[in-house]
């Protein structure tokens, strides 16, 4: 789900593409822009039932607020307020200067849950940055035989570097794998990194893409499994740290990790946004938007979209804990490793 690259590439050429999508004579009026927007979601958005959204009722609520006398600012307010009900940050709207993501306000509140500066100064030592990758660095927990790995994105180029890191950690007693603030990226990258912690092959999720007018019209399931290489795997205790900004391919990464018995999730519940996004869509007024087009289901048929991964041990930093120089999520991981595994 490398959505960022897709959005950048498409947006570079959107002036020419808009004409191809809409035709030269598409009326540029607030009412027509709203109708195109609502109907496009109605026919292609994938998560109405998963997220328990009555899209028809939202039309009845917001359509009467739209007249051809509305300013662009007023139309923007109506449309973003309507889409906010989806609580899905893979749904985004752009007007050339403003960039809106549904549900992002909630997820953005967790920025204070993580401080790299605090981690580096108080809790970690021997830090190495993997320069070929995007936000990947590792080291050790101070005064402990515990490895630490931070992964802030799934947009790297060479996930096989994880094998060398695991070899460096082979004599540690445990690893803290920190994916707080992970912004997502490529599911294949997630799967390859997760392979380094695998204890075998497990069915973990399926993916379906919406392919019809009905809200239940989807193509056949594609089933995904964890990967396993017995010659390159770390099977000692692994604590994975999460927060509300752990999202998208970061959450796919967790679908892999939580299938392994030696992995424990500690921290806050993740964002709950899994789906792949659409190609860029266009409105006659020049606005662009994208939305979710797939659903990810667990083997039991349940969905974590709109829910997220609930941690095995819940703990959350606040503004005051960070300001007072304490990462209580990191400290809880240390306490858990000691109480459950005797790792000091």
mmCIF file of N, CA and C in Angstrom, residues 245-332:
data_model
loop_
_atom_site.group_PDB
_atom_site.id
_atom_site.type_symbol
_atom_site.label_atom_id
_atom_site.label_comp_id
_atom_site.label_asym_id
_atom_site.label_seq_id
_atom_site.Cartn_x
_atom_site.Cartn_y
_atom_site.Cartn_z
ATOM 1 N N UNK A 245 -0.613 6.295 16.038
ATOM 2 C CA UNK A 245 -0.072 6.675 14.747
ATOM 3 C C UNK A 245 0.564 5.488 14.016
ATOM 4 N N UNK A 246 0.523 4.311 14.573
ATOM 5 C CA UNK A 246 0.945 3.112 13.851
ATOM 6 C C UNK A 246 -0.173 2.756 12.883
ATOM 7 N N UNK A 247 0.099 2.810 11.577
ATOM 8 C CA UNK A 247 -0.990 2.814 10.612
ATOM 9 C C UNK A 247 -0.642 2.028 9.354
ATOM 10 N N UNK A 248 -1.668 1.569 8.637
ATOM 11 C CA UNK A 248 -1.556 1.043 7.287
ATOM 12 C C UNK A 248 -0.603 -0.148 7.235
ATOM 13 N N UNK A 249 0.476 -0.064 6.430
ATOM 14 C CA UNK A 249 1.405 -1.188 6.324
ATOM 15 C C UNK A 249 2.087 -1.489 7.651
ATOM 16 N N UNK A 250 2.124 -0.506 8.558
ATOM 17 C CA UNK A 250 2.597 -0.784 9.912
ATOM 18 C C UNK A 250 1.665 -1.738 10.634
ATOM 19 N N UNK A 251 0.371 -1.606 10.362
ATOM 20 C CA UNK A 251 -0.605 -2.514 10.959
ATOM 21 C C UNK A 251 -0.599 -3.878 10.272
ATOM 22 N N UNK A 252 -0.306 -3.900 8.969
ATOM 23 C CA UNK A 252 -0.127 -5.175 8.282
ATOM 24 C C UNK A 252 1.063 -5.917 8.883
ATOM 25 N N UNK A 253 2.122 -5.190 9.184
ATOM 26 C CA UNK A 253 3.285 -5.757 9.859
ATOM 27 C C UNK A 253 2.861 -6.446 11.157
ATOM 28 N N UNK A 254 1.973 -5.802 11.900
ATOM 29 C CA UNK A 254 1.492 -6.390 13.161
ATOM 30 C C UNK A 254 0.653 -7.646 12.926
ATOM 31 N N UNK A 255 -0.080 -7.710 11.813
ATOM 32 C CA UNK A 255 -0.824 -8.936 11.507
ATOM 33 C C UNK A 255 0.128 -10.122 11.414
ATOM 34 N N UNK A 256 1.310 -9.887 10.865
ATOM 35 C CA UNK A 256 2.329 -10.936 10.827
ATOM 36 C C UNK A 256 2.850 -11.227 12.235
ATOM 37 N N UNK A 257 3.314 -10.193 12.912
ATOM 38 C CA UNK A 257 3.987 -10.386 14.192
ATOM 39 C C UNK A 257 3.098 -11.046 15.232
ATOM 40 N N UNK A 258 1.821 -10.673 15.260
ATOM 41 C CA UNK A 258 0.951 -11.189 16.310
ATOM 42 C C UNK A 258 0.542 -12.643 16.078
ATOM 43 N N UNK A 259 0.962 -13.202 14.941
ATOM 44 C CA UNK A 259 0.767 -14.634 14.730
ATOM 45 C C UNK A 259 1.848 -15.455 15.420
ATOM 46 N N UNK A 260 2.898 -14.807 15.936
ATOM 47 C CA UNK A 260 4.040 -15.501 16.521
ATOM 48 C C UNK A 260 3.922 -15.513 18.040
ATOM 49 N N UNK A 261 4.106 -16.675 18.635
ATOM 50 C CA UNK A 261 3.879 -16.845 20.074
ATOM 51 C C UNK A 261 4.842 -16.041 20.938
ATOM 52 N N UNK A 262 6.024 -15.737 20.454
ATOM 53 C CA UNK A 262 7.023 -15.052 21.277
ATOM 54 C C UNK A 262 6.945 -13.533 21.157
ATOM 55 N N UNK A 263 5.907 -13.005 20.472
ATOM 56 C CA UNK A 263 5.752 -11.556 20.287
ATOM 57 C C UNK A 263 4.614 -11.041 21.157
ATOM 58 N N UNK A 264 4.857 -9.932 21.853
ATOM 59 C CA UNK A 264 3.849 -9.281 22.699
ATOM 60 C C UNK A 264 3.736 -7.815 22.292
ATOM 61 N N UNK A 265 2.517 -7.339 22.085
ATOM 62 C CA UNK A 265 2.283 -5.935 21.746
ATOM 63 C C UNK A 265 2.015 -5.137 23.019
ATOM 64 N N UNK A 266 2.778 -4.068 23.204
ATOM 65 C CA UNK A 266 2.615 -3.175 24.354
ATOM 66 C C UNK A 266 2.490 -1.744 23.844
ATOM 67 N N UNK A 267 1.582 -0.990 24.423
ATOM 68 C CA UNK A 267 1.412 0.411 24.034
ATOM 69 C C UNK A 267 -0.040 0.765 23.857
ATOM 70 N N UNK A 268 -0.331 1.595 22.852
ATOM 71 C CA UNK A 268 -1.678 2.054 22.564
ATOM 72 C C UNK A 268 -2.234 1.275 21.370
ATOM 73 N N UNK A 269 -3.556 1.290 21.218
ATOM 74 C CA UNK A 269 -4.217 0.681 20.065
ATOM 75 C C UNK A 269 -3.800 1.414 18.793
ATOM 76 N N UNK A 270 -3.613 0.666 17.703
ATOM 77 C CA UNK A 270 -3.175 1.273 16.439
ATOM 78 C C UNK A 270 -4.338 1.978 15.735
ATOM 79 N N UNK A 271 -4.043 2.607 14.594
ATOM 80 C CA UNK A 271 -4.998 3.506 13.938
ATOM 81 C C UNK A 271 -6.243 2.803 13.407
ATOM 82 N N UNK A 272 -6.092 1.585 12.875
ATOM 83 C CA UNK A 272 -7.239 0.875 12.312
ATOM 84 C C UNK A 272 -7.535 1.248 10.875
ATOM 85 N N UNK A 273 -6.496 1.507 10.072
ATOM 86 C CA UNK A 273 -6.652 1.854 8.653
ATOM 87 C C UNK A 273 -5.770 0.931 7.818
ATOM 88 N N UNK A 274 -6.387 -0.063 7.174
ATOM 89 C CA UNK A 274 -5.635 -1.109 6.494
ATOM 90 C C UNK A 274 -5.704 -1.029 4.974
ATOM 91 N N UNK A 275 -6.790 -0.565 4.419
ATOM 92 C CA UNK A 275 -7.087 -0.759 3.001
ATOM 93 C C UNK A 275 -6.116 -0.056 2.065
ATOM 94 N N UNK A 276 -5.930 -0.621 0.880
ATOM 95 C CA UNK A 276 -5.258 0.062 -0.217
ATOM 96 C C UNK A 276 -6.140 1.207 -0.721
ATOM 97 N N UNK A 277 -5.513 2.294 -1.175
ATOM 98 C CA UNK A 277 -6.283 3.437 -1.658
ATOM 99 C C UNK A 277 -6.492 3.361 -3.163
ATOM 100 N N UNK A 278 -7.489 4.091 -3.621
ATOM 101 C CA UNK A 278 -7.814 4.180 -5.046
ATOM 102 C C UNK A 278 -6.761 4.973 -5.804
ATOM 103 N N UNK A 279 -6.853 4.951 -7.136
ATOM 104 C CA UNK A 279 -6.150 5.939 -7.933
ATOM 105 C C UNK A 279 -6.721 7.318 -7.616
ATOM 106 N N UNK A 280 -5.980 8.352 -7.984
ATOM 107 C CA UNK A 280 -6.459 9.705 -7.726
ATOM 108 C C UNK A 280 -7.754 9.964 -8.488
ATOM 109 N N UNK A 281 -8.720 10.576 -7.803
ATOM 110 C CA UNK A 281 -10.009 10.947 -8.385
ATOM 111 C C UNK A 281 -10.062 12.467 -8.529
ATOM 112 N N UNK A 282 -10.944 12.971 -9.416
ATOM 113 C CA UNK A 282 -10.960 14.393 -9.734
ATOM 114 C C UNK A 282 -12.384 14.934 -9.759
ATOM 115 N N UNK A 283 -12.521 16.203 -9.359
ATOM 116 C CA UNK A 283 -13.786 16.920 -9.443
ATOM 117 C C UNK A 283 -13.658 18.081 -10.430
ATOM 118 N N UNK A 284 -14.771 18.539 -10.995
ATOM 119 C CA UNK A 284 -14.702 19.642 -11.969
ATOM 120 C C UNK A 284 -14.059 20.905 -11.425
ATOM 121 N N UNK A 285 -14.142 21.133 -10.111
ATOM 122 C CA UNK A 285 -13.552 22.349 -9.541
ATOM 123 C C UNK A 285 -12.049 22.215 -9.287
ATOM 124 N N UNK A 286 -11.453 21.099 -9.691
ATOM 125 C CA UNK A 286 -10.023 20.918 -9.529
ATOM 126 C C UNK A 286 -9.617 20.176 -8.280
ATOM 127 N N UNK A 287 -10.555 19.876 -7.392
ATOM 128 C CA UNK A 287 -10.209 19.110 -6.205
ATOM 129 C C UNK A 287 -9.894 17.671 -6.574
ATOM 130 N N UNK A 288 -9.045 17.057 -5.764
ATOM 131 C CA UNK A 288 -8.671 15.658 -5.955
ATOM 132 C C UNK A 288 -8.960 14.885 -4.668
ATOM 133 N N UNK A 289 -9.143 13.580 -4.806
ATOM 134 C CA UNK A 289 -9.425 12.782 -3.614
ATOM 135 C C UNK A 289 -9.108 11.314 -3.873
ATOM 136 N N UNK A 290 -8.953 10.574 -2.788
ATOM 137 C CA UNK A 290 -8.769 9.119 -2.847
ATOM 138 C C UNK A 290 -9.601 8.499 -1.728
ATOM 139 N N UNK A 291 -9.793 7.190 -1.817
ATOM 140 C CA UNK A 291 -10.561 6.487 -0.791
ATOM 141 C C UNK A 291 -10.150 5.012 -0.761
ATOM 142 N N UNK A 292 -10.617 4.312 0.253
ATOM 143 C CA UNK A 292 -10.314 2.891 0.405
ATOM 144 C C UNK A 292 -11.094 2.062 -0.610
ATOM 145 N N UNK A 293 -10.433 1.063 -1.198
ATOM 146 C CA UNK A 293 -11.079 0.222 -2.211
ATOM 147 C C UNK A 293 -11.046 -1.260 -1.858
ATOM 148 N N UNK A 294 -10.465 -1.615 -0.711
ATOM 149 C CA UNK A 294 -10.351 -3.021 -0.338
ATOM 150 C C UNK A 294 -10.824 -3.232 1.092
ATOM 151 N N UNK A 295 -10.993 -4.502 1.437
ATOM 152 C CA UNK A 295 -11.189 -4.856 2.835
ATOM 153 C C UNK A 295 -10.235 -5.979 3.196
ATOM 154 N N UNK A 296 -9.664 -5.860 4.381
ATOM 155 C CA UNK A 296 -8.751 -6.845 4.937
ATOM 156 C C UNK A 296 -9.491 -7.583 6.044
ATOM 157 N N UNK A 297 -9.518 -8.900 5.960
ATOM 158 C CA UNK A 297 -10.240 -9.695 6.942
ATOM 159 C C UNK A 297 -9.316 -10.697 7.609
ATOM 160 N N UNK A 298 -9.515 -10.896 8.898
ATOM 161 C CA UNK A 298 -8.807 -11.947 9.625
ATOM 162 C C UNK A 298 -9.339 -13.309 9.193
ATOM 163 N N UNK A 299 -8.620 -14.386 9.493
ATOM 164 C CA UNK A 299 -9.098 -15.711 9.098
ATOM 165 C C UNK A 299 -10.499 -16.044 9.613
ATOM 166 N N UNK A 300 -10.913 -15.438 10.732
ATOM 167 C CA UNK A 300 -12.258 -15.695 11.259
ATOM 168 C C UNK A 300 -13.323 -14.803 10.623
ATOM 169 N N UNK A 301 -12.931 -13.982 9.632
ATOM 170 C CA UNK A 301 -13.876 -13.113 8.940
ATOM 171 C C UNK A 301 -14.040 -11.736 9.544
ATOM 172 N N UNK A 302 -13.418 -11.487 10.679
ATOM 173 C CA UNK A 302 -13.526 -10.177 11.322
ATOM 174 C C UNK A 302 -12.598 -9.172 10.642
ATOM 175 N N UNK A 303 -12.916 -7.896 10.831
ATOM 176 C CA UNK A 303 -12.086 -6.817 10.297
ATOM 177 C C UNK A 303 -11.585 -5.953 11.445
ATOM 178 N N UNK A 304 -10.346 -5.472 11.305
ATOM 179 C CA UNK A 304 -9.789 -4.540 12.277
ATOM 180 C C UNK A 304 -9.853 -3.098 11.782
ATOM 181 N N UNK A 305 -10.412 -2.871 10.574
ATOM 182 C CA UNK A 305 -10.591 -1.503 10.090
ATOM 183 C C UNK A 305 -11.526 -0.746 11.026
ATOM 184 N N UNK A 306 -11.111 0.426 11.411
ATOM 185 C CA UNK A 306 -11.895 1.221 12.348
ATOM 186 C C UNK A 306 -11.712 0.805 13.788
ATOM 187 N N UNK A 307 -10.953 -0.260 14.024
ATOM 188 C CA UNK A 307 -10.714 -0.761 15.376
ATOM 189 C C UNK A 307 -9.231 -0.682 15.717
ATOM 190 N N UNK A 308 -8.407 -1.282 14.870
ATOM 191 C CA UNK A 308 -6.974 -1.330 15.113
ATOM 192 C C UNK A 308 -6.573 -2.531 15.930
ATOM 193 N N UNK A 309 -5.277 -2.684 16.095
ATOM 194 C CA UNK A 309 -4.727 -3.758 16.926
ATOM 195 C C UNK A 309 -4.761 -3.324 18.386
ATOM 196 N N UNK A 310 -5.515 -4.041 19.197
ATOM 197 C CA UNK A 310 -5.564 -3.763 20.631
ATOM 198 C C UNK A 310 -4.360 -4.436 21.285
ATOM 199 N N UNK A 311 -3.561 -3.703 22.060
ATOM 200 C CA UNK A 311 -2.338 -4.280 22.610
ATOM 201 C C UNK A 311 -2.611 -5.350 23.658
ATOM 202 N N UNK A 312 -1.664 -6.246 23.828
ATOM 203 C CA UNK A 312 -1.730 -7.240 24.899
ATOM 204 C C UNK A 312 -1.595 -6.564 26.256
ATOM 205 N N UNK A 313 -0.785 -5.522 26.295
ATOM 206 C CA UNK A 313 -0.612 -4.731 27.514
ATOM 207 C C UNK A 313 -0.800 -3.267 27.125
ATOM 208 N N UNK A 314 -1.850 -2.640 27.656
ATOM 209 C CA UNK A 314 -2.160 -1.252 27.279
ATOM 210 C C UNK A 314 -1.443 -0.271 28.191
ATOM 211 N N UNK A 315 -0.711 0.643 27.585
ATOM 212 C CA UNK A 315 -0.089 1.749 28.309
ATOM 213 C C UNK A 315 0.161 2.859 27.296
ATOM 214 N N UNK A 316 0.031 4.098 27.740
ATOM 215 C CA UNK A 316 0.098 5.223 26.814
ATOM 216 C C UNK A 316 0.840 6.382 27.455
ATOM 217 N N UNK A 317 1.807 6.925 26.732
ATOM 218 C CA UNK A 317 2.458 8.150 27.181
ATOM 219 C C UNK A 317 1.503 9.332 27.058
ATOM 220 N N UNK A 318 1.749 10.342 27.855
ATOM 221 C CA UNK A 318 0.995 11.597 27.779
ATOM 222 C C UNK A 318 1.981 12.746 27.628
ATOM 223 N N UNK A 319 1.454 13.946 27.419
ATOM 224 C CA UNK A 319 2.322 15.112 27.347
ATOM 225 C C UNK A 319 3.196 15.212 28.598
ATOM 226 N N UNK A 320 2.588 14.986 29.753
ATOM 227 C CA UNK A 320 3.326 15.178 31.011
ATOM 228 C C UNK A 320 4.399 14.113 31.209
ATOM 229 N N UNK A 321 4.120 12.857 30.832
ATOM 230 C CA UNK A 321 5.149 11.824 31.023
ATOM 231 C C UNK A 321 6.363 12.101 30.138
ATOM 232 N N UNK A 322 6.123 12.502 28.891
ATOM 233 C CA UNK A 322 7.237 12.824 28.003
ATOM 234 C C UNK A 322 7.982 14.057 28.504
ATOM 235 N N UNK A 323 7.243 15.089 28.893
ATOM 236 C CA UNK A 323 7.874 16.318 29.378
ATOM 237 C C UNK A 323 8.689 16.070 30.642
ATOM 238 N N UNK A 324 8.269 15.088 31.451
ATOM 239 C CA UNK A 324 8.990 14.749 32.675
ATOM 240 C C UNK A 324 10.108 13.740 32.443
ATOM 241 N N UNK A 325 10.393 13.457 31.165
ATOM 242 C CA UNK A 325 11.533 12.611 30.839
ATOM 243 C C UNK A 325 11.314 11.132 31.041
ATOM 244 N N UNK A 326 10.056 10.684 30.895
ATOM 245 C CA UNK A 326 9.775 9.257 31.064
ATOM 246 C C UNK A 326 8.979 8.737 29.873
ATOM 247 N N UNK A 327 9.441 7.649 29.314
ATOM 248 C CA UNK A 327 8.683 6.914 28.300
ATOM 249 C C UNK A 327 8.117 5.688 29.007
ATOM 250 N N UNK A 328 6.881 5.792 29.497
ATOM 251 C CA UNK A 328 6.337 4.707 30.312
ATOM 252 C C UNK A 328 5.988 3.479 29.474
ATOM 253 N N UNK A 329 5.857 3.644 28.165
ATOM 254 C CA UNK A 329 5.655 2.485 27.294
ATOM 255 C C UNK A 329 6.936 1.662 27.242
ATOM 256 N N UNK A 330 8.056 2.325 27.049
ATOM 257 C CA UNK A 330 9.348 1.645 27.057
ATOM 258 C C UNK A 330 9.620 0.999 28.412
ATOM 259 N N UNK A 331 9.299 1.696 29.478
ATOM 260 C CA UNK A 331 9.533 1.146 30.812
ATOM 261 C C UNK A 331 8.642 -0.059 31.090
ATOM 262 N N UNK A 332 7.412 -0.019 30.597
ATOM 263 C CA UNK A 332 6.519 -1.168 30.750
ATOM 264 C C UNK A 332 7.081 -2.379 30.010
#
